[in-house]
Short mmCIF file of C-alpha atoms and ligand atoms in Angstrom, two decimals:
data_model
loop_
_atom_site.label_atom_id
_atom_site.label_comp_id
_atom_site.label_asym_id
_atom_site.label_seq_id
_atom_site.Cartn_x
_atom_site.Cartn_y
_atom_site.Cartn_z
CA MET A 6 0.00 0.00 0.00
CA LYS A 7 1.28 3.41 -0.88
CA LYS A 8 1.37 5.00 2.56
CA THR A 9 2.06 8.58 1.60
CA ILE A 10 -1.12 10.45 0.97
CA THR A 11 -0.77 12.71 -2.03
CA VAL A 12 -2.20 16.14 -1.54
CA LEU A 13 -4.89 16.24 -4.19
CA ILE A 14 -5.73 19.88 -3.83
CA VAL A 15 -3.39 22.75 -3.14
CA ILE A 16 -4.47 26.01 -1.58
CA SER A 17 -2.66 29.31 -1.56
CA PHE A 18 -2.27 31.00 1.79
CA LEU A 19 -0.38 34.06 0.64
CA LEU A 20 -1.67 37.55 1.07
CA LEU A 21 -1.16 40.34 -1.40
CA CYS A 22 0.27 42.28 1.52
CA SER A 23 1.77 40.67 4.60
CA CYS A 24 -0.06 42.96 7.00
CA GLN A 25 -1.71 40.31 9.16
CA LYS A 26 -0.15 37.61 11.31
CA THR A 27 -0.87 34.03 10.31
CA ALA A 28 -0.98 30.90 12.48
CA LYS A 29 -0.68 27.22 11.63
CA LYS A 30 -1.45 23.98 13.48
CA THR A 31 -0.80 20.47 12.17
CA PHE A 32 -1.79 17.15 13.74
CA PHE A 33 -2.77 13.62 12.75
CA ALA A 34 -6.42 12.55 12.98
CA LEU A 35 -8.89 10.50 10.93
CA ASP A 36 -6.02 8.69 9.23
CA THR A 37 -4.76 11.89 7.64
CA VAL A 38 -2.74 15.02 8.36
CA VAL A 39 -5.02 17.80 9.53
CA GLU A 40 -3.81 21.34 8.92
CA ILE A 41 -5.45 24.47 10.25
CA LYS A 42 -4.20 27.84 9.03
CA THR A 43 -5.72 31.12 10.09
CA TYR A 44 -5.12 34.82 9.80
CA GLY A 45 -4.77 35.81 13.45
CA GLU A 46 -4.48 33.33 16.32
CA ILE A 47 -5.83 29.77 16.26
CA PRO A 48 -8.12 29.56 19.29
CA ASP A 49 -7.49 26.88 21.94
CA GLY A 50 -9.55 23.74 21.60
CA ALA A 51 -9.50 23.28 17.81
CA GLU A 52 -7.47 20.06 17.89
CA GLU A 53 -9.47 18.71 20.85
CA TYR A 54 -12.69 19.39 18.93
CA VAL A 55 -11.47 17.35 15.93
CA LYS A 56 -10.33 14.54 18.26
CA GLU A 57 -13.81 14.44 19.81
CA LEU A 58 -15.34 14.05 16.35
CA GLU A 59 -12.79 11.36 15.54
CA LYS A 60 -14.06 9.35 18.54
CA VAL A 61 -17.46 9.26 16.85
CA PHE A 62 -16.55 8.72 13.21
CA SER A 63 -13.23 6.86 13.10
CA LYS A 64 -13.24 3.79 10.89
CA THR A 65 -10.10 2.27 12.41
CA ASP A 66 -10.41 3.05 16.14
CA THR A 67 -12.04 -0.05 17.65
CA LYS A 68 -13.52 2.15 20.41
CA SER A 69 -15.14 4.70 18.09
CA GLU A 70 -18.91 4.99 18.17
CA LEU A 71 -19.09 4.01 14.50
CA TYR A 72 -16.97 0.91 15.07
CA LEU A 73 -19.11 -0.27 18.00
CA GLN A 74 -22.33 0.55 16.17
CA ASN A 75 -21.20 -1.52 13.18
CA GLU A 76 -21.30 -4.66 15.36
CA LYS A 77 -25.03 -4.24 16.02
CA GLU A 78 -28.16 -4.98 13.98
CA GLU A 79 -30.22 -2.37 15.83
CA SER A 80 -28.85 0.75 17.45
CA THR A 81 -29.72 4.24 18.58
CA PRO A 82 -26.59 6.25 17.77
CA SER A 83 -25.71 9.74 18.97
CA LYS A 84 -27.43 12.58 17.11
CA LEU A 85 -24.19 13.34 15.27
CA LEU A 86 -23.66 9.80 13.99
CA TYR A 87 -27.33 9.22 13.22
CA GLY A 88 -27.48 12.49 11.27
CA LEU A 89 -24.55 11.60 9.03
CA ILE A 90 -25.76 8.02 8.47
CA LYS A 91 -29.25 9.24 7.55
CA ARG A 92 -28.01 11.87 5.09
CA SER A 93 -25.45 9.50 3.61
CA LEU A 94 -28.13 6.86 3.01
CA ASP A 95 -30.17 9.44 1.09
CA ILE A 96 -27.13 10.41 -1.00
CA SER A 97 -26.32 6.71 -1.55
CA ALA A 98 -29.82 6.28 -3.01
CA ASP A 99 -29.57 9.48 -5.10
CA THR A 100 -26.23 8.33 -6.53
CA LYS A 101 -27.64 4.83 -7.20
CA GLY A 102 -24.94 3.36 -4.98
CA ALA A 103 -21.96 4.96 -6.75
CA PHE A 104 -21.36 6.41 -3.29
CA ASP A 105 -22.59 3.81 -0.83
CA ILE A 106 -21.91 4.09 2.91
CA THR A 107 -22.85 0.44 3.38
CA SER A 108 -19.82 -0.76 1.42
CA GLY A 109 -17.72 -1.51 4.55
CA ALA A 110 -17.39 -5.25 3.82
CA LEU A 111 -15.98 -4.58 0.35
CA THR A 112 -13.76 -1.66 1.32
CA GLY A 113 -12.46 -3.74 4.24
CA LEU A 114 -11.59 -6.57 1.85
CA TRP A 115 -9.69 -4.15 -0.41
CA ASP A 116 -7.96 -2.53 2.59
CA GLU A 117 -6.71 -6.00 3.56
CA ALA A 118 -5.62 -6.66 -0.04
CA ALA A 119 -3.66 -3.41 -0.03
CA GLU A 120 -1.95 -4.39 3.24
CA LYS A 121 -0.96 -7.78 1.81
CA GLY A 122 -0.19 -6.45 -1.67
CA ALA A 123 -2.30 -9.24 -3.23
CA LEU A 124 -5.69 -9.26 -4.97
CA PRO A 125 -8.79 -10.69 -3.29
CA ASP A 126 -10.34 -13.69 -5.09
CA ALA A 127 -13.67 -13.47 -6.95
CA GLU A 128 -15.45 -15.60 -4.34
CA SER A 129 -14.51 -13.24 -1.49
CA ILE A 130 -15.51 -10.21 -3.58
CA ASN A 131 -18.92 -11.74 -4.30
CA ALA A 132 -19.43 -12.72 -0.66
CA CYS A 133 -18.65 -9.15 0.44
CA LYS A 134 -20.94 -7.66 -2.21
CA GLU A 135 -23.78 -9.62 -0.58
CA ASN A 136 -23.13 -7.70 2.62
CA CYS A 137 -23.39 -4.25 1.00
CA GLY A 138 -26.38 -2.21 -0.17
CA TYR A 139 -27.97 0.99 1.17
CA GLU A 140 -31.44 -0.43 0.40
CA LYS A 141 -30.91 -3.09 3.11
CA VAL A 142 -30.72 -0.43 5.86
CA ARG A 143 -33.41 1.59 7.62
CA ALA A 144 -32.74 4.76 9.60
CA GLU A 145 -35.88 6.02 11.34
CA ASN A 146 -36.67 8.17 14.37
CA GLY A 147 -33.08 8.11 15.59
CA SER A 148 -32.59 4.33 15.26
CA VAL A 149 -30.68 2.32 12.67
CA TYR A 150 -31.59 -1.21 11.54
CA LYS A 151 -29.18 -3.23 9.39
CA PRO A 152 -28.08 -6.81 8.69
CA LYS A 153 -25.34 -7.84 11.15
CA ASP A 154 -22.61 -8.32 8.54
CA LEU A 155 -23.35 -5.09 6.73
CA LYS A 156 -20.81 -2.47 7.82
CA PHE A 157 -20.95 1.28 7.38
CA ASP A 158 -17.86 2.96 5.95
CA LEU A 159 -18.04 6.72 6.35
CA GLY A 160 -14.55 7.20 4.87
CA ALA A 161 -15.89 8.87 1.74
CA VAL A 162 -17.97 11.46 3.59
CA ALA A 163 -16.82 12.01 7.19
CA LYS A 164 -13.82 14.23 6.44
CA GLY A 165 -15.90 16.68 4.40
CA TYR A 166 -18.50 16.82 7.15
CA ILE A 167 -15.88 17.22 9.87
CA ALA A 168 -14.09 19.93 7.84
CA GLU A 169 -17.38 21.85 7.72
CA LEU A 170 -18.02 21.38 11.46
CA THR A 171 -14.44 22.43 12.27
CA VAL A 172 -14.60 25.73 10.41
CA LYS A 173 -17.99 26.47 11.98
CA LYS A 174 -16.40 25.87 15.38
CA LEU A 175 -13.43 28.11 14.49
CA GLN A 176 -15.81 30.83 13.34
CA SER A 177 -17.77 30.59 16.59
CA LEU A 178 -14.46 31.09 18.40
CA GLY A 179 -13.76 34.30 16.49
CA VAL A 180 -11.76 33.20 13.43
CA SER A 181 -12.84 35.15 10.35
CA SER A 182 -10.31 33.97 7.79
CA GLY A 183 -8.36 30.78 7.16
CA PHE A 184 -8.94 27.15 6.32
CA ALA A 185 -8.94 23.60 7.71
CA SER A 186 -7.55 20.83 5.55
CA PHE A 187 -8.32 17.13 6.08
CA GLY A 188 -6.45 15.36 3.27
CA GLY A 189 -8.93 15.27 0.41
CA SER A 190 -11.26 17.89 1.93
CA ILE A 191 -10.48 21.55 2.61
CA ALA A 192 -12.94 23.99 4.21
CA VAL A 193 -12.31 27.71 3.86
CA ILE A 194 -13.42 30.45 6.22
CA GLY A 195 -14.35 33.75 4.61
CA ASP A 196 -12.19 35.90 2.36
CA LYS A 197 -8.57 36.60 3.11
CA PRO A 198 -8.08 39.86 5.02
CA ASP A 199 -7.09 41.61 1.75
CA GLY A 200 -10.48 40.67 0.28
CA SER A 201 -9.15 38.07 -2.15
CA GLY A 202 -10.45 34.49 -2.29
CA TYR A 203 -8.53 31.23 -1.91
CA LYS A 204 -6.88 29.84 -5.01
CA ILE A 205 -7.51 26.09 -5.12
CA GLY A 206 -5.31 24.05 -7.44
CA VAL A 207 -6.19 20.52 -8.56
CA ARG A 208 -3.09 18.34 -8.66
CA SER A 209 -2.06 16.49 -11.78
CA PRO A 210 -2.83 12.74 -11.54
CA ASP A 211 0.52 12.02 -13.19
CA GLY A 212 2.91 13.72 -10.84
CA ASP A 213 3.85 17.16 -9.70
CA GLY A 214 2.12 20.32 -10.75
CA VAL A 215 -1.50 21.28 -11.13
CA ILE A 216 -4.03 20.89 -13.93
CA GLY A 217 -5.53 24.27 -13.11
CA TYR A 218 -7.22 26.28 -10.41
CA THR A 219 -10.37 27.98 -9.24
CA VAL A 220 -10.88 30.69 -6.62
CA ILE A 221 -13.32 30.19 -3.77
CA ARG A 222 -14.46 32.43 -0.93
CA HIS A 223 -16.43 29.95 1.13
CA GLY A 224 -17.33 26.30 1.23
CA ILE A 225 -15.69 22.91 1.27
CA VAL A 226 -13.62 21.44 -1.55
CA SER A 227 -13.28 17.64 -1.70
CA THR A 228 -11.26 15.62 -4.17
CA SER A 229 -11.27 11.88 -4.85
CA GLY A 230 -8.47 10.54 -7.02
CA ASP A 231 -7.04 7.22 -8.17
CA TYR A 232 -3.50 8.39 -7.35
CA GLU A 233 -4.21 9.05 -3.69
CA ARG A 234 -4.08 5.62 -2.07
CA TYR A 235 -3.27 2.54 -4.09
CA PHE A 236 -1.16 -0.59 -4.36
CA GLU A 237 0.41 -2.25 -7.37
CA TYR A 238 0.02 -5.89 -8.36
CA GLY A 239 1.17 -7.57 -11.56
CA GLY A 240 2.15 -4.19 -12.98
CA LYS A 241 -1.37 -2.77 -12.44
CA ARG A 242 -2.59 -0.14 -10.01
CA TYR A 243 -5.47 -0.86 -7.63
CA HIS A 244 -6.79 2.27 -5.92
CA HIS A 245 -9.07 2.69 -2.90
CA ILE A 246 -12.40 3.83 -4.40
CA ILE A 247 -14.60 0.82 -5.05
CA ASP A 248 -17.38 0.47 -7.57
CA THR A 249 -19.90 -1.52 -5.55
CA ALA A 250 -21.53 -2.75 -8.79
CA THR A 251 -18.38 -4.68 -9.76
CA GLY A 252 -16.73 -5.01 -6.35
CA MET A 253 -13.51 -3.72 -7.94
CA PRO A 254 -11.66 -0.38 -7.85
CA SER A 255 -13.69 1.90 -10.08
CA GLN A 256 -12.64 2.29 -13.71
CA SER A 257 -14.87 5.05 -14.99
CA GLY A 258 -12.22 6.91 -16.95
CA VAL A 259 -12.08 9.65 -14.29
CA ARG A 260 -8.69 10.18 -12.63
CA SER A 261 -9.88 12.77 -10.14
CA CYS A 262 -13.09 14.48 -9.17
CA THR A 263 -13.26 17.73 -7.20
CA VAL A 264 -16.55 18.96 -5.76
CA ILE A 265 -17.10 22.38 -4.17
CA SER A 266 -20.13 23.00 -1.95
CA ASP A 267 -21.14 24.89 1.17
CA ASP A 268 -22.19 21.50 2.49
CA GLY A 269 -19.22 19.29 3.41
CA THR A 270 -21.32 16.12 3.34
CA VAL A 271 -22.31 16.90 -0.24
CA SER A 272 -18.80 17.86 -1.40
CA ASP A 273 -17.17 14.71 0.00
CA ALA A 274 -19.90 12.21 -0.88
CA LEU A 275 -20.37 13.53 -4.41
CA SER A 276 -16.63 13.65 -5.11
CA THR A 277 -16.63 9.89 -4.55
CA ALA A 278 -19.92 9.29 -6.38
CA LEU A 279 -18.91 11.23 -9.51
CA PHE A 280 -15.48 9.61 -9.52
CA VAL A 281 -17.24 6.23 -9.71
CA ASN A 282 -20.08 7.27 -12.04
CA PRO A 283 -19.53 10.57 -13.89
CA SER A 284 -22.66 10.02 -15.99
CA LEU A 285 -24.66 11.10 -12.90
CA LEU A 286 -23.25 14.65 -13.13
CA ASP A 287 -26.19 16.44 -14.76
CA GLU A 288 -28.81 14.65 -12.68
CA LEU A 289 -27.01 15.40 -9.41
CA TYR A 290 -26.28 19.01 -10.48
CA GLY A 291 -30.02 19.53 -10.74
CA LYS A 292 -30.59 18.11 -7.27
CA TYR A 293 -27.71 19.37 -5.10
CA ASP A 294 -25.95 22.71 -4.76
CA PHE A 295 -22.33 22.20 -5.92
CA GLU A 296 -19.77 22.77 -8.64
CA ALA A 297 -17.45 20.05 -9.94
CA VAL A 298 -14.22 19.55 -11.88
CA LEU A 299 -13.51 16.09 -13.29
CA ILE A 300 -10.11 15.19 -14.76
CA THR A 301 -10.36 12.28 -17.20
CA GLU A 302 -7.79 9.75 -18.35
CA ASN A 303 -8.10 11.28 -21.85
CA LYS A 304 -6.66 14.50 -20.41
CA THR A 305 -9.91 16.38 -20.67
CA VAL A 306 -11.50 18.49 -17.96
CA ILE A 307 -15.27 18.33 -17.35
CA THR A 308 -16.62 21.30 -15.37
CA THR A 309 -20.07 22.35 -14.19
CA ALA A 310 -21.55 25.70 -15.31
CA LYS A 311 -20.20 27.92 -12.53
CA ALA A 312 -17.00 26.10 -11.53
CA GLU A 313 -14.80 28.84 -13.09
CA PHE A 314 -11.88 26.45 -13.40
CA VAL A 315 -8.86 27.77 -15.28
CA ILE A 316 -6.82 25.04 -17.01
CA THR A 317 -3.10 25.78 -16.85
CA ALA A 318 -1.60 22.39 -17.85
CA LYS A 319 -0.73 22.55 -21.56
CA ASP A 320 -1.69 18.95 -22.36
CA TYR A 321 -5.23 19.18 -20.86
CA SER A 322 -8.28 20.69 -22.57
CA PRO A 323 -11.95 21.25 -21.75
CA ALA A 324 -14.19 18.25 -22.55
CA ASP A 325 -16.81 18.58 -25.28
CA ARG A 326 -20.19 18.26 -23.58
P1 LIG B 425 -10.47 10.08 0.61
O1 LIG B 425 -11.38 10.06 1.79
O2 LIG B 425 -9.43 9.01 0.66
O3 LIG B 425 -9.93 11.43 0.33
P2 LIG B 425 -12.89 9.51 -0.79
O4 LIG B 425 -13.66 10.60 -0.20
O5 LIG B 425 -13.20 9.22 -2.22
O6 LIG B 425 -11.34 9.74 -0.69
O7 LIG B 425 -13.19 8.22 0.09
C1 LIG B 425 -12.57 6.99 -0.15
C2 LIG B 425 -12.82 6.09 1.03
O8 LIG B 425 -14.22 5.81 1.13
C3 LIG B 425 -12.15 4.73 0.87
O9 LIG B 425 -10.92 4.68 1.54
C4 LIG B 425 -13.17 3.77 1.49
O10 LIG B 425 -13.01 3.73 2.90
C5 LIG B 425 -14.50 4.43 1.20
N1 LIG B 425 -15.08 4.06 -0.10
C6 LIG B 425 -14.47 3.48 -1.19
N2 LIG B 425 -15.32 3.35 -2.22
C7 LIG B 425 -16.53 3.84 -1.78
C8 LIG B 425 -17.80 3.99 -2.38
N3 LIG B 425 -18.06 3.62 -3.64
N4 LIG B 425 -18.79 4.53 -1.62
C9 LIG B 425 -18.57 4.92 -0.35
N5 LIG B 425 -17.39 4.80 0.27
C10 LIG B 425 -16.36 4.28 -0.43
MG1 LIG B 426 -15.42 11.58 -0.82
#
């Protein structure tokens, strides 16, 4: 397994003038490096707040609320966990399972494969597929009902949601400008003090450099890419985003998908969904409030109407749509 997590999005933190002090805090949580940068001081308690959320949503911590809840057929989770499960189930249905939070059995199988550096066999893949499916779960009046062997995996949505909650917390503590980065999801807080927005670059799937950039003033940016976490076997790459229809790493022709939204649940979940099934773009664009930038293996860039993405890489061009 490639352990280093590539930074999929880059964000500029420079001011036109250097008139205001900046602060930075870095720590490890949710299996990624968390970075908070603000203009002015970072208030006390930011890291502790993220660590509290990690206790609820962590996929790997065997004491997390999610982990314990996954063992049960019936449960009444905390409001926070129930809320994210409920919304994620709705998005799973709207994306026809391209994003599916009930894919824990399959993603677990592929996580194990990555650890071992060997492919799972077809029988195991089919057995795990049987234990996935958002339509097998009910979330009603604060309670969740699911088959015992069906496991939630919030890995494709929790970081976007937590990024949103973290900037809201920072704002409530007086921060008016800055950002919080959780690997593939970055949440920005307001304009920079000089009034300019944040320049967000989308990394090239093939190495250093960026494909282009957009400027945002608020919201959460999430990127899913095939070059982020992967292992190699028999000269082929196997990445970490699974198409639950095939049980295999998705092969949709998309190398990376970036989604920008004021809703971190939407940005993170849809970045995964559109990476797996880009043909859902128009339908989802009509239903949710977001902009998207998809980089394809043919070196084309698909953008939604108001994404305002500027392509700077010479070998990439806008897709005909
Ligand atoms: P990352 O969180 O690594 O930046 P994503 O948001 O795309 O990227 O989430 C990928 C993670 O989500 C995987 O590591 C796995 O735990 C889980 N996952 C993989 N495929 C799917 C899928 N089709 N639907 C929902 N979750 C998935
Ligand atoms: Mg995601």
